[in-house]
Coordinates of C-alpha atoms in Angstrom, one line a residue:
Chain A
M1 CA -71.8 -88.1 2.2
S2 CA -73.2 -87.6 -1.6
G3 CA -76.7 -89.0 -2.3
S4 CA -75.8 -92.2 -3.6
A5 CA -75.8 -94.8 -0.7
T6 CA -72.9 -96.8 0.3
Y7 CA -74.2 -100.0 1.9
A8 CA -71.8 -102.4 3.1
D9 CA -71.8 -106.4 3.1
W10 CA -69.9 -106.1 6.3
I11 CA -68.1 -103.4 8.3
A12 CA -64.7 -103.7 9.7
V13 CA -63.5 -101.7 12.9
D14 CA -60.2 -100.9 14.3
W15 CA -60.5 -99.9 17.6
G16 CA -57.7 -99.1 19.9
T17 CA -57.0 -96.7 23.0
T18 CA -56.8 -93.7 21.2
H19 CA -58.3 -94.0 17.7
L20 CA -61.3 -95.7 16.2
R21 CA -61.3 -96.5 12.4
A22 CA -64.2 -98.6 10.4
W23 CA -64.2 -99.8 6.8
A24 CA -67.4 -100.4 4.7
I25 CA -66.6 -103.6 2.7
G26 CA -68.8 -104.6 -0.4
A27 CA -70.2 -108.1 -1.3
D28 CA -67.0 -108.6 -3.5
G29 CA -64.3 -107.7 -0.9
S30 CA -63.3 -104.1 -1.9
I31 CA -63.3 -101.1 0.5
R32 CA -66.3 -99.0 -0.6
A33 CA -65.5 -96.3 2.3
E34 CA -63.3 -95.7 5.5
A35 CA -64.0 -93.3 8.1
V36 CA -62.1 -92.6 11.3
S37 CA -62.4 -90.8 14.4
S38 CA -60.4 -90.0 18.1
K39 CA -63.2 -91.7 19.9
G40 CA -60.8 -94.4 21.2
M41 CA -61.7 -96.8 24.2
G42 CA -59.6 -94.3 26.3
A43 CA -62.4 -91.7 25.8
L44 CA -65.3 -93.6 26.2
A45 CA -67.7 -95.1 28.6
R46 CA -69.2 -98.2 28.1
D47 CA -72.6 -97.1 26.7
G48 CA -70.6 -94.3 24.7
F49 CA -69.4 -97.0 22.3
E50 CA -72.3 -97.7 20.1
P51 CA -73.1 -94.2 19.6
A52 CA -69.4 -93.5 18.6
L53 CA -69.6 -96.2 16.1
L54 CA -72.8 -95.2 14.7
D55 CA -71.6 -91.7 14.3
L56 CA -68.8 -93.1 11.8
V57 CA -71.0 -96.2 10.1
E58 CA -74.8 -94.9 10.1
D59 CA -74.5 -93.8 6.5
W60 CA -73.3 -97.2 5.3
L61 CA -76.3 -99.3 7.0
G62 CA -78.8 -100.7 4.4
G63 CA -82.4 -102.2 5.2
G64 CA -81.4 -105.3 6.8
K65 CA -78.7 -106.1 9.5
T66 CA -75.0 -105.5 9.0
P67 CA -72.4 -107.6 10.7
V68 CA -69.6 -105.6 12.3
L69 CA -66.3 -107.4 13.1
A70 CA -64.1 -105.4 15.5
C71 CA -60.6 -105.7 17.0
G72 CA -58.6 -104.2 19.6
M73 CA -59.3 -102.8 22.9
V74 CA -62.9 -102.6 22.3
G75 CA -62.9 -106.1 23.6
A76 CA -60.9 -105.2 26.9
K77 CA -62.3 -105.4 30.1
Q78 CA -63.0 -101.4 29.9
G79 CA -63.9 -101.6 26.3
W80 CA -67.7 -102.4 25.0
E81 CA -67.6 -106.1 26.0
E82 CA -64.9 -108.0 26.8
A83 CA -63.7 -110.7 24.7
P84 CA -61.6 -112.7 26.9
Y85 CA -57.7 -113.7 25.8
V86 CA -57.1 -117.0 23.9
P87 CA -54.2 -118.7 24.8
I88 CA -51.2 -119.2 22.8
P89 CA -50.3 -121.3 20.8
A90 CA -53.1 -120.3 18.8
K91 CA -53.7 -119.5 14.9
P92 CA -54.7 -116.0 14.7
A93 CA -56.5 -117.0 11.2
E94 CA -58.8 -119.2 13.2
L95 CA -59.8 -117.1 16.0
V96 CA -63.3 -117.1 16.7
P97 CA -64.6 -113.6 17.2
M98 CA -66.9 -113.2 20.2
R99 CA -70.6 -112.7 19.5
A100 CA -71.1 -109.5 21.7
T101 CA -74.4 -108.5 23.5
A102 CA -76.8 -107.6 20.5
P103 CA -76.4 -103.3 19.8
R104 CA -79.4 -101.4 20.7
D105 CA -79.5 -100.5 17.2
P106 CA -81.4 -103.3 15.1
R107 CA -79.5 -102.8 12.1
L108 CA -75.9 -103.6 13.9
S109 CA -74.9 -107.1 14.7
L110 CA -71.1 -107.0 16.4
A111 CA -68.7 -109.4 17.1
I112 CA -65.0 -108.9 18.4
V113 CA -61.8 -110.5 17.8
P114 CA -60.4 -111.6 21.2
G115 CA -56.6 -111.2 22.3
L116 CA -53.8 -113.5 23.1
K117 CA -52.5 -114.3 26.2
Q118 CA -49.2 -115.9 27.6
A119 CA -48.8 -117.9 30.9
N120 CA -45.1 -117.6 31.1
P121 CA -43.6 -115.0 31.0
P122 CA -47.2 -113.3 31.4
D123 CA -47.8 -111.6 28.6
V124 CA -50.9 -110.1 26.3
M125 CA -51.8 -108.7 22.9
R126 CA -55.3 -107.2 21.9
G127 CA -55.4 -105.9 18.3
E128 CA -52.0 -107.3 16.9
E129 CA -53.3 -110.8 16.9
T130 CA -55.1 -109.3 13.9
Q131 CA -52.4 -107.6 12.2
I132 CA -50.7 -111.0 12.6
A133 CA -53.5 -112.5 10.7
G134 CA -53.3 -110.0 8.0
F135 CA -49.6 -110.4 7.8
L136 CA -49.9 -114.2 7.5
A137 CA -52.6 -114.1 5.1
R138 CA -50.2 -112.4 2.7
E139 CA -47.2 -114.5 3.7
P140 CA -48.9 -117.6 4.8
G141 CA -45.7 -120.0 4.9
F142 CA -43.9 -117.5 7.1
D143 CA -41.5 -119.1 9.9
G144 CA -39.7 -116.6 12.0
I145 CA -40.2 -113.3 13.9
L146 CA -42.7 -110.8 13.3
C147 CA -41.9 -107.3 15.4
L148 CA -44.4 -105.0 15.6
P149 CA -43.0 -101.7 17.0
G150 CA -45.1 -99.0 18.3
T151 CA -46.1 -97.7 21.8
H152 CA -45.9 -101.4 23.2
T153 CA -43.7 -103.2 21.0
K154 CA -44.6 -107.0 20.2
W155 CA -41.8 -109.5 19.4
V156 CA -44.0 -112.6 17.8
H157 CA -42.6 -116.0 16.9
L158 CA -44.7 -117.4 14.3
S159 CA -44.4 -120.9 12.8
A160 CA -46.7 -123.0 10.8
G161 CA -49.6 -120.2 11.1
E162 CA -49.3 -120.3 14.7
V163 CA -48.4 -117.6 17.3
V164 CA -45.8 -119.8 19.1
S165 CA -44.4 -117.2 22.0
F166 CA -44.5 -113.4 22.2
Q167 CA -42.9 -110.5 24.2
T168 CA -44.0 -107.1 24.7
C169 CA -41.4 -104.0 25.4
M170 CA -42.7 -100.6 26.3
T171 CA -40.2 -98.7 24.5
G172 CA -42.2 -96.6 22.5
E173 CA -44.1 -95.3 25.4
M174 CA -41.0 -94.7 27.8
F175 CA -39.6 -92.8 24.8
D176 CA -42.6 -90.5 24.9
L177 CA -42.7 -90.0 28.5
L178 CA -38.8 -89.4 28.6
A179 CA -38.8 -87.1 25.2
R180 CA -41.9 -85.1 26.3
Q181 CA -41.9 -85.0 30.2
S182 CA -38.6 -85.7 31.6
V183 CA -35.6 -83.6 32.1
L184 CA -34.6 -84.8 28.7
R185 CA -37.5 -82.8 26.8
H186 CA -35.2 -79.7 27.1
S187 CA -32.3 -81.5 25.0
V188 CA -34.5 -84.1 22.6
A189 CA -36.9 -81.4 20.6
G190 CA -38.1 -82.2 17.3
E191 CA -38.2 -85.6 15.2
A192 CA -35.2 -85.9 13.3
L193 CA -32.4 -88.4 14.7
D194 CA -28.4 -88.2 13.6
P195 CA -28.4 -92.0 12.1
E196 CA -24.6 -92.6 13.2
T197 CA -25.2 -91.3 16.8
F198 CA -28.3 -93.7 16.7
A199 CA -26.3 -96.8 15.5
G200 CA -23.5 -96.3 17.8
A201 CA -25.9 -95.8 21.0
V202 CA -27.8 -99.0 20.0
S203 CA -24.4 -100.8 19.7
D204 CA -23.1 -99.4 23.2
T205 CA -26.3 -100.4 24.9
L206 CA -26.1 -104.0 23.7
S207 CA -22.7 -104.5 24.4
R208 CA -23.1 -103.0 28.2
P209 CA -26.8 -103.4 28.9
E210 CA -26.1 -102.7 32.7
R211 CA -25.1 -98.9 31.9
L212 CA -28.5 -97.8 30.7
A213 CA -29.6 -96.1 33.8
Q214 CA -26.5 -93.9 33.2
R215 CA -26.8 -93.1 29.8
L216 CA -30.0 -91.3 30.0
F217 CA -29.0 -88.4 32.4
T218 CA -25.4 -88.2 30.4
I219 CA -27.6 -87.1 27.4
R220 CA -29.2 -84.0 29.3
A221 CA -25.7 -83.2 31.0
D222 CA -23.8 -83.2 27.8
A223 CA -26.3 -81.0 26.0
T224 CA -25.9 -78.6 29.0
L225 CA -22.4 -78.6 29.1
N226 CA -21.4 -78.9 25.6
G227 CA -24.1 -77.5 23.4
T228 CA -25.1 -81.1 22.0
G229 CA -27.7 -80.6 19.3
A230 CA -31.0 -82.1 19.6
T231 CA -30.9 -84.4 16.8
V232 CA -27.6 -85.9 18.4
S233 CA -29.3 -86.1 21.8
R234 CA -32.8 -87.7 20.6
A235 CA -30.7 -90.2 18.3
R236 CA -28.8 -91.4 21.8
L237 CA -32.3 -91.3 23.7
S238 CA -33.8 -93.6 20.9
G239 CA -30.8 -95.7 20.4
A240 CA -30.3 -96.2 24.1
L241 CA -34.0 -97.3 24.7
I242 CA -34.2 -99.6 21.4
G243 CA -31.0 -101.0 22.4
A244 CA -32.4 -102.0 25.5
E245 CA -34.9 -103.7 23.9
L246 CA -32.9 -105.5 21.6
A247 CA -30.8 -106.7 24.4
A248 CA -34.0 -107.7 26.2
T249 CA -35.4 -109.6 23.0
R250 CA -32.2 -111.3 21.6
P251 CA -33.6 -114.7 21.4
Y252 CA -35.9 -113.5 19.4
W253 CA -33.8 -111.9 16.6
L254 CA -30.5 -114.0 16.9
G255 CA -30.1 -116.2 14.0
Q256 CA -34.1 -115.7 13.1
Q257 CA -35.5 -114.6 10.1
V258 CA -37.2 -111.2 11.0
V259 CA -40.1 -109.0 9.5
V260 CA -40.6 -105.5 11.0
A261 CA -44.2 -104.2 10.5
G262 CA -45.0 -100.7 11.6
A263 CA -45.2 -97.2 10.6
P264 CA -42.7 -96.9 7.8
A265 CA -40.2 -94.8 9.6
L266 CA -40.5 -96.6 12.9
A267 CA -40.0 -100.1 11.0
D268 CA -37.0 -98.5 9.5
L269 CA -35.4 -97.5 12.7
Y270 CA -35.9 -101.1 14.1
A271 CA -34.4 -102.8 11.0
R272 CA -31.5 -100.0 11.3
A273 CA -31.0 -101.0 14.9
L274 CA -30.8 -104.6 14.1
A275 CA -28.5 -104.4 11.5
T276 CA -25.9 -102.9 13.7
Q277 CA -26.0 -106.6 15.2
G278 CA -25.5 -107.9 11.8
A279 CA -29.4 -109.2 11.9
S280 CA -30.8 -108.6 8.7
A281 CA -34.7 -107.6 9.0
R282 CA -37.5 -106.8 6.3
A283 CA -39.3 -103.7 7.0
L284 CA -43.2 -103.4 6.1
D285 CA -45.9 -101.0 6.2
A286 CA -47.9 -102.1 8.7
A287 CA -51.3 -99.6 7.8
P288 CA -53.0 -102.6 5.5
L289 CA -52.4 -105.3 8.2
T290 CA -55.6 -105.0 10.3
L291 CA -58.1 -105.1 7.6
A292 CA -56.4 -107.7 5.9
G293 CA -56.5 -109.4 9.1
L294 CA -60.5 -108.6 9.8
A295 CA -61.2 -109.9 6.4
R296 CA -59.1 -113.5 6.9
I297 CA -60.9 -114.1 10.3
R298 CA -64.3 -113.4 8.7
A299 CA -63.5 -115.3 5.9
T300 CA -62.0 -118.5 8.2
Q301 CA -65.6 -118.2 9.9
K302 CA -67.8 -118.1 6.7
E303 CA -65.9 -121.1 5.6
A304 CA -66.3 -122.9 9.0
S305 CA -70.1 -122.4 9.0
L306 CA -70.3 -123.7 5.6
A307 CA -68.4 -127.1 6.0
Chain B
M1 CA -46.5 -63.5 62.2
S2 CA -46.6 -62.3 65.6
G3 CA -45.7 -58.7 66.6
S4 CA -42.3 -59.3 67.7
A5 CA -39.8 -59.0 65.3
T6 CA -37.5 -61.9 63.7
Y7 CA -34.6 -60.0 62.7
A8 CA -32.2 -62.4 60.7
D9 CA -28.4 -62.0 60.8
W10 CA -28.5 -64.1 57.4
I11 CA -31.1 -65.6 55.4
A12 CA -30.3 -69.2 54.0
V13 CA -32.1 -70.5 50.9
D14 CA -33.0 -73.7 49.4
W15 CA -34.5 -73.2 45.9
G16 CA -35.1 -75.9 43.8
T17 CA -37.3 -76.6 40.8
T18 CA -40.4 -77.3 42.8
H19 CA -40.0 -75.7 46.0
L20 CA -38.6 -72.5 48.1
R21 CA -37.4 -73.0 51.3
A22 CA -35.8 -70.3 53.5
W23 CA -34.2 -69.9 56.9
A24 CA -33.8 -66.8 59.3
I25 CA -30.4 -67.4 61.0
G26 CA -29.5 -65.5 64.2
A27 CA -26.1 -64.0 64.8
D28 CA -25.7 -66.9 67.4
G29 CA -26.2 -69.4 64.4
S30 CA -29.4 -70.8 65.6
I31 CA -32.6 -70.9 63.4
R32 CA -34.9 -68.1 64.4
A33 CA -37.9 -68.8 61.7
E34 CA -38.4 -71.1 58.6
A35 CA -40.6 -70.6 55.7
V36 CA -41.6 -72.6 52.6
S37 CA -43.6 -71.8 49.5
S38 CA -44.0 -73.7 46.3
K39 CA -42.7 -71.1 44.2
G40 CA -39.6 -73.2 42.8
M41 CA -37.5 -72.3 39.7
G42 CA -39.8 -74.1 37.4
A43 CA -43.1 -71.9 38.3
L44 CA -41.1 -68.5 37.9
A45 CA -40.2 -66.1 35.2
R46 CA -36.8 -64.2 35.9
D47 CA -38.6 -61.2 37.3
G48 CA -40.7 -63.5 39.7
F49 CA -37.9 -64.5 41.8
E50 CA -37.4 -61.5 44.1
P51 CA -41.1 -61.2 44.7
A52 CA -41.1 -64.7 45.5
L53 CA -38.2 -64.6 48.2
L54 CA -39.5 -61.5 49.6
D55 CA -43.2 -63.1 50.0
L56 CA -41.3 -65.3 52.5
V57 CA -38.5 -63.3 54.1
E58 CA -39.7 -59.7 54.3
D59 CA -40.8 -60.1 57.8
W60 CA -37.2 -61.2 58.8
L61 CA -35.5 -57.9 57.6
G62 CA -34.1 -55.2 59.8
G63 CA -32.8 -51.8 59.0
G64 CA -29.6 -52.4 57.2
K65 CA -28.8 -55.0 54.6
T66 CA -29.2 -58.7 55.1
P67 CA -27.5 -61.3 53.4
V68 CA -29.0 -64.1 51.6
L69 CA -27.0 -67.3 50.3
A70 CA -28.9 -69.6 48.5
C71 CA -28.4 -72.5 46.5
G72 CA -29.9 -74.7 43.8
M73 CA -31.9 -74.4 40.8
V74 CA -32.0 -70.4 41.6
G75 CA -28.7 -70.4 40.1
A76 CA -29.6 -72.1 36.7
K77 CA -29.6 -70.8 33.3
Q78 CA -33.3 -70.2 33.7
G79 CA -33.0 -69.1 37.3
W80 CA -32.6 -65.9 39.2
E81 CA -29.2 -65.4 37.6
E82 CA -26.6 -68.0 36.5
A83 CA -24.0 -69.1 39.0
P84 CA -21.7 -71.0 36.5
Y85 CA -20.8 -74.6 37.3
V86 CA -17.4 -75.4 38.8
P87 CA -15.3 -77.9 37.5
I88 CA -14.5 -80.9 40.0
P89 CA -12.4 -82.1 41.7
A90 CA -13.7 -79.4 44.1
K91 CA -14.3 -79.0 47.8
P92 CA -17.9 -78.1 48.4
A93 CA -17.2 -76.4 51.9
E94 CA -15.1 -74.2 49.9
L95 CA -17.1 -73.1 46.6
V96 CA -17.1 -69.3 46.3
P97 CA -20.6 -68.2 46.3
M98 CA -21.4 -65.9 43.1
R99 CA -22.4 -62.1 44.2
A100 CA -25.8 -61.6 42.3
T101 CA -26.6 -58.6 40.7
A102 CA -27.8 -56.2 43.5
P103 CA -31.7 -56.9 44.4
R104 CA -34.1 -54.1 43.7
D105 CA -34.8 -54.1 47.4
P106 CA -31.9 -52.2 49.2
R107 CA -32.7 -54.4 52.3
L108 CA -31.2 -57.6 50.4
S109 CA -27.9 -59.0 49.0
L110 CA -28.0 -62.1 47.6
A111 CA -25.2 -64.6 46.7
I112 CA -25.7 -68.0 44.9
V113 CA -23.7 -71.1 45.5
P114 CA -22.6 -72.5 42.0
G115 CA -23.3 -76.1 41.1
L116 CA -20.7 -78.7 40.0
K117 CA -19.8 -80.2 36.5
Q118 CA -18.2 -83.3 35.6
A119 CA -16.2 -83.5 31.9
N120 CA -16.3 -86.9 31.2
P121 CA -18.7 -88.8 31.4
P122 CA -20.5 -85.6 31.1
D123 CA -22.4 -84.6 34.4
V124 CA -23.9 -81.8 36.8
M125 CA -25.6 -81.2 40.2
R126 CA -26.9 -78.0 41.4
G127 CA -28.2 -78.2 45.1
E128 CA -26.4 -81.4 46.0
E129 CA -23.1 -79.7 46.2
T130 CA -24.3 -77.8 49.2
Q131 CA -25.8 -81.3 50.6
I132 CA -22.4 -82.6 50.4
A133 CA -20.9 -79.5 52.2
G134 CA -23.2 -80.0 55.2
F135 CA -22.6 -83.8 55.2
L136 CA -18.8 -83.3 55.1
A137 CA -19.5 -80.5 58.0
R138 CA -20.7 -83.6 60.0
E139 CA -18.2 -86.2 58.9
P140 CA -15.2 -83.9 57.7
G141 CA -13.0 -87.0 57.7
F142 CA -15.3 -89.3 55.3
D143 CA -13.9 -91.1 52.6
G144 CA -16.3 -93.2 50.4
I145 CA -19.3 -93.0 48.3
L146 CA -22.6 -90.6 49.2
C147 CA -25.7 -91.5 47.6
L148 CA -28.6 -88.9 47.2
P149 CA -31.5 -90.6 46.1
G150 CA -34.3 -88.5 44.7
T151 CA -35.6 -87.5 41.3
H152 CA -32.2 -87.4 40.0
T153 CA -30.0 -89.4 42.2
K154 CA -26.4 -88.6 42.8
W155 CA -23.9 -91.2 43.5
V156 CA -20.6 -89.1 44.6
H157 CA -17.2 -90.0 45.3
L158 CA -15.5 -88.1 48.2
S159 CA -12.1 -88.1 49.4
A160 CA -10.1 -85.6 51.5
G161 CA -13.0 -83.3 51.6
E162 CA -13.3 -83.0 47.5
V163 CA -15.8 -84.3 45.2
V164 CA -13.8 -87.0 43.1
S165 CA -16.2 -87.9 40.6
F166 CA -20.1 -88.4 40.5
Q167 CA -22.7 -90.1 38.4
T168 CA -26.5 -89.0 38.1
C169 CA -29.4 -91.6 37.7
M170 CA -32.8 -90.4 36.6
T171 CA -34.5 -93.3 38.6
G172 CA -36.8 -91.4 40.5
E173 CA -38.1 -89.3 37.8
M174 CA -38.6 -92.7 35.5
F175 CA -40.3 -94.3 38.4
D176 CA -42.7 -91.5 38.4
L177 CA -43.4 -91.2 35.0
L178 CA -44.2 -95.0 34.7
A179 CA -46.0 -95.4 37.8
R180 CA -48.5 -91.9 37.3
Q181 CA -48.5 -92.0 33.5
S182 CA -47.5 -95.2 31.5
V183 CA -49.8 -98.4 31.5
L184 CA -48.6 -99.8 34.6
R185 CA -50.3 -97.0 36.5
H186 CA -53.0 -99.4 36.6
S187 CA -51.4 -102.0 38.3
V188 CA -49.0 -100.1 41.2
A189 CA -51.5 -97.8 42.9
G190 CA -50.7 -96.7 46.4
E191 CA -47.4 -96.3 48.1
A192 CA -46.8 -99.7 50.0
L193 CA -44.0 -102.1 48.6
D194 CA -43.6 -105.7 49.1
P195 CA -40.2 -106.1 50.6
E196 CA -39.4 -109.6 49.7
T197 CA -40.8 -109.0 45.9
F198 CA -38.3 -105.8 45.9
A199 CA -35.4 -107.7 47.0
G200 CA -36.0 -110.3 44.4
A201 CA -36.8 -107.7 41.6
V202 CA -33.2 -106.1 42.6
S203 CA -31.3 -109.0 42.3
D204 CA -32.9 -110.5 39.3
T205 CA -32.2 -107.2 37.5
L206 CA -28.4 -107.0 38.6
S207 CA -27.9 -110.4 37.6
R208 CA -30.0 -109.7 34.3
P209 CA -29.3 -106.3 33.3
E210 CA -30.2 -106.8 29.6
R211 CA -33.7 -108.2 30.6
L212 CA -34.7 -104.7 32.1
A213 CA -37.0 -103.8 28.9
Q214 CA -39.1 -107.0 29.2
R215 CA -39.5 -106.8 32.8
L216 CA -41.6 -103.8 32.7
F217 CA -44.5 -104.8 30.6
T218 CA -44.7 -108.3 32.3
I219 CA -45.7 -106.2 35.7
R220 CA -48.9 -105.3 33.5
A221 CA -49.6 -108.6 31.8
D222 CA -49.0 -110.7 35.1
A223 CA -51.5 -108.3 37.0
T224 CA -54.1 -108.6 34.2
L225 CA -53.8 -112.1 34.0
N226 CA -53.3 -113.4 37.3
G227 CA -54.5 -110.4 39.7
T228 CA -51.3 -109.6 41.1
G229 CA -51.7 -106.8 43.8
A230 CA -50.2 -103.4 43.7
T231 CA -47.7 -103.9 46.4
V232 CA -46.0 -106.7 44.4
S233 CA -46.3 -104.7 41.1
R234 CA -45.1 -101.8 42.7
A235 CA -42.1 -103.7 44.3
R236 CA -41.2 -105.1 40.9
L237 CA -41.1 -101.5 39.1
S238 CA -39.0 -100.3 41.8
G239 CA -36.9 -103.0 42.2
A240 CA -36.2 -103.2 38.6
L241 CA -35.2 -99.6 38.2
I242 CA -33.3 -99.3 41.4
G243 CA -31.9 -102.6 40.2
A244 CA -30.7 -101.2 36.9
E245 CA -29.6 -98.2 38.6
L246 CA -27.3 -100.2 41.0
A247 CA -26.0 -102.2 37.7
A248 CA -24.8 -98.8 36.3
T249 CA -23.1 -97.7 39.4
R250 CA -21.4 -100.5 40.4
P251 CA -18.2 -99.3 40.7
Y252 CA -19.6 -96.5 43.1
W253 CA -20.6 -99.2 45.7
L254 CA -18.3 -102.4 45.1
G255 CA -16.3 -102.5 48.1
Q256 CA -16.9 -99.1 49.0
Q257 CA -17.7 -97.4 52.4
V258 CA -21.6 -96.0 51.3
V259 CA -23.8 -93.8 52.9
V260 CA -27.4 -93.0 51.5
A261 CA -28.6 -89.4 52.5
G262 CA -32.3 -88.9 51.6
A263 CA -35.8 -89.1 52.7
P264 CA -35.8 -91.8 55.2
A265 CA -38.1 -94.0 53.6
L266 CA -36.0 -93.6 50.2
A267 CA -33.0 -93.8 51.6
D268 CA -34.1 -97.2 53.4
L269 CA -35.0 -98.6 50.0
Y270 CA -31.8 -97.7 48.6
A271 CA -29.9 -99.5 51.7
R272 CA -32.4 -102.4 51.3
A273 CA -31.2 -102.7 47.5
L274 CA -27.7 -102.6 48.3
A275 CA -27.9 -105.1 51.1
T276 CA -29.0 -107.5 48.2
Q277 CA -25.7 -107.3 47.0
G278 CA -23.9 -107.6 50.1
A279 CA -23.1 -104.2 50.4
S280 CA -23.8 -102.5 53.6
A281 CA -24.9 -99.1 53.3
R282 CA -25.7 -96.4 56.3
A283 CA -29.0 -94.6 55.7
L284 CA -29.3 -90.8 56.8
D285 CA -32.0 -88.2 56.8
A286 CA -30.9 -85.7 54.2
A287 CA -33.4 -83.1 55.7
P288 CA -31.0 -81.1 57.7
L289 CA -27.9 -81.2 55.0
T290 CA -29.0 -78.4 52.9
L291 CA -28.9 -75.7 56.0
A292 CA -25.9 -77.2 57.4
G293 CA -24.1 -77.0 54.1
L294 CA -25.1 -73.0 53.6
A295 CA -23.9 -72.6 56.9
R296 CA -20.5 -74.4 56.3
I297 CA -20.0 -72.4 53.3
R298 CA -20.9 -68.9 54.7
A299 CA -18.5 -69.6 57.5
T300 CA -15.6 -70.7 55.2
Q301 CA -16.3 -67.4 53.4
K302 CA -16.1 -65.2 56.5
E303 CA -12.9 -67.2 57.5
A304 CA -11.5 -66.2 54.1
S305 CA -12.3 -62.8 54.2
L306 CA -10.7 -62.1 57.5
A307 CA -7.7 -63.8 56.7

């Protein structure tokens, strides 16, 4: 930090299982500083949250109390304090952050954005509701499907600013487990995917989803017997799993307007998978959405308190 | 070991990825001793195999040379010495063990049973061919499907003593990864399964295999929102994955005579899954099959060398 202090009007916090990211926001809404650490919820006991946050943001605190607005797993049962799920249908921009028990440090106040829950089929999200608020802040009239690919991919039906329904698939987590720890790890090393093989594997899985369990070991056997390379094997694994996800989420994307918001390479992969089925999806970088969502939720709260 | 020596006429060895098991066989075919260690192929460098075997069997060696017949991953590329796969169709009882390079210890000679390979769809087995030989030694006229459930379940079509075709599913490995390491681990602890939930999950997955990717995270969400217990959650996960396996292997079991040979609880689970589809399967304890297969393969070789 330089000698000139960076006082924040408020602090935005994205606190997931594996990461903690904070932004100092000025009175004019500009980002005055940004910091990140690996102290995600998964690495912290309950009394470790406040010190982990102070490590990142202490230099941004002025003389008075600085409000912190956080989203993500920080509000889970195993988080700093539980922010109970809000049932859908719900408008992400109008979610009321839970005021948390006063932090020990008198310079901080903390509010946590609640996650969303769906009764049937049972589903939950925590963190993505804020990304959705950020997406809707940019595209307020959007009516269609927002796909947020990642460890647990969310497919979200949005209409009139509301989350109408959503569905979670564990594709990213399954891919990582199979690619890094199963017998397939010997065959799918590296990061590169053969694009034609990927498209073929997506289509094959969608047309014969009942054969998924057979496709996986075949990847290994083919590499063993025929020396098939890692870029082809990895494309087969990724295509089979994303194909299975598209099979399970067909009502979400068939004939719908779809936006895929994620890390650029992953969003592009999902868009290409959808393209094999004649579905055109717009890919979007999800990186700015969380901060945009926190700002939107805070602005809604301020307007409500002035009304 | 006691003071009285246990000389072996020959030594049978089952050497997998995670275990090493050896039997001292007397001239009359009886088991004179048995030993086991955790020095599987996965834990050994190439020059570690012979010492690992000697640790177990040295007390069984007499003055002359004792033949060792081994099966399993010991014959893989990463094993003691590679025993190349034999293409199917093949008769497991008539597989010719590969004579390995002479061990350093002059009291040992080593032969390794080769695995089987299938060209299309590509598939391989190593170790199961010996279990199949053991099964056929007991039931030489068997014509039908032998299912060997485990980490990598094999479905094997047998006719006239031959392996006609086979198919591998990674169900066991996927279950372990998901149950122990994914977000589902919080919901499926323990070993117990609710049997009705299991049967329902198998049937649901077979009737709608395209929905598999959606079913998995639902297990977690339902436990989070509704407090669903671990025996129900575990039954859902197991039923979904075994259901997906049955969907992929339908040509193997539909209208066929099926024997499931595995660890008793697992063989019973597969037989119950098949029963939900009106397929009756006989469950069998696989424990004695490997030794029976090694004995059968050795006997065939001795007959051939005398002919």
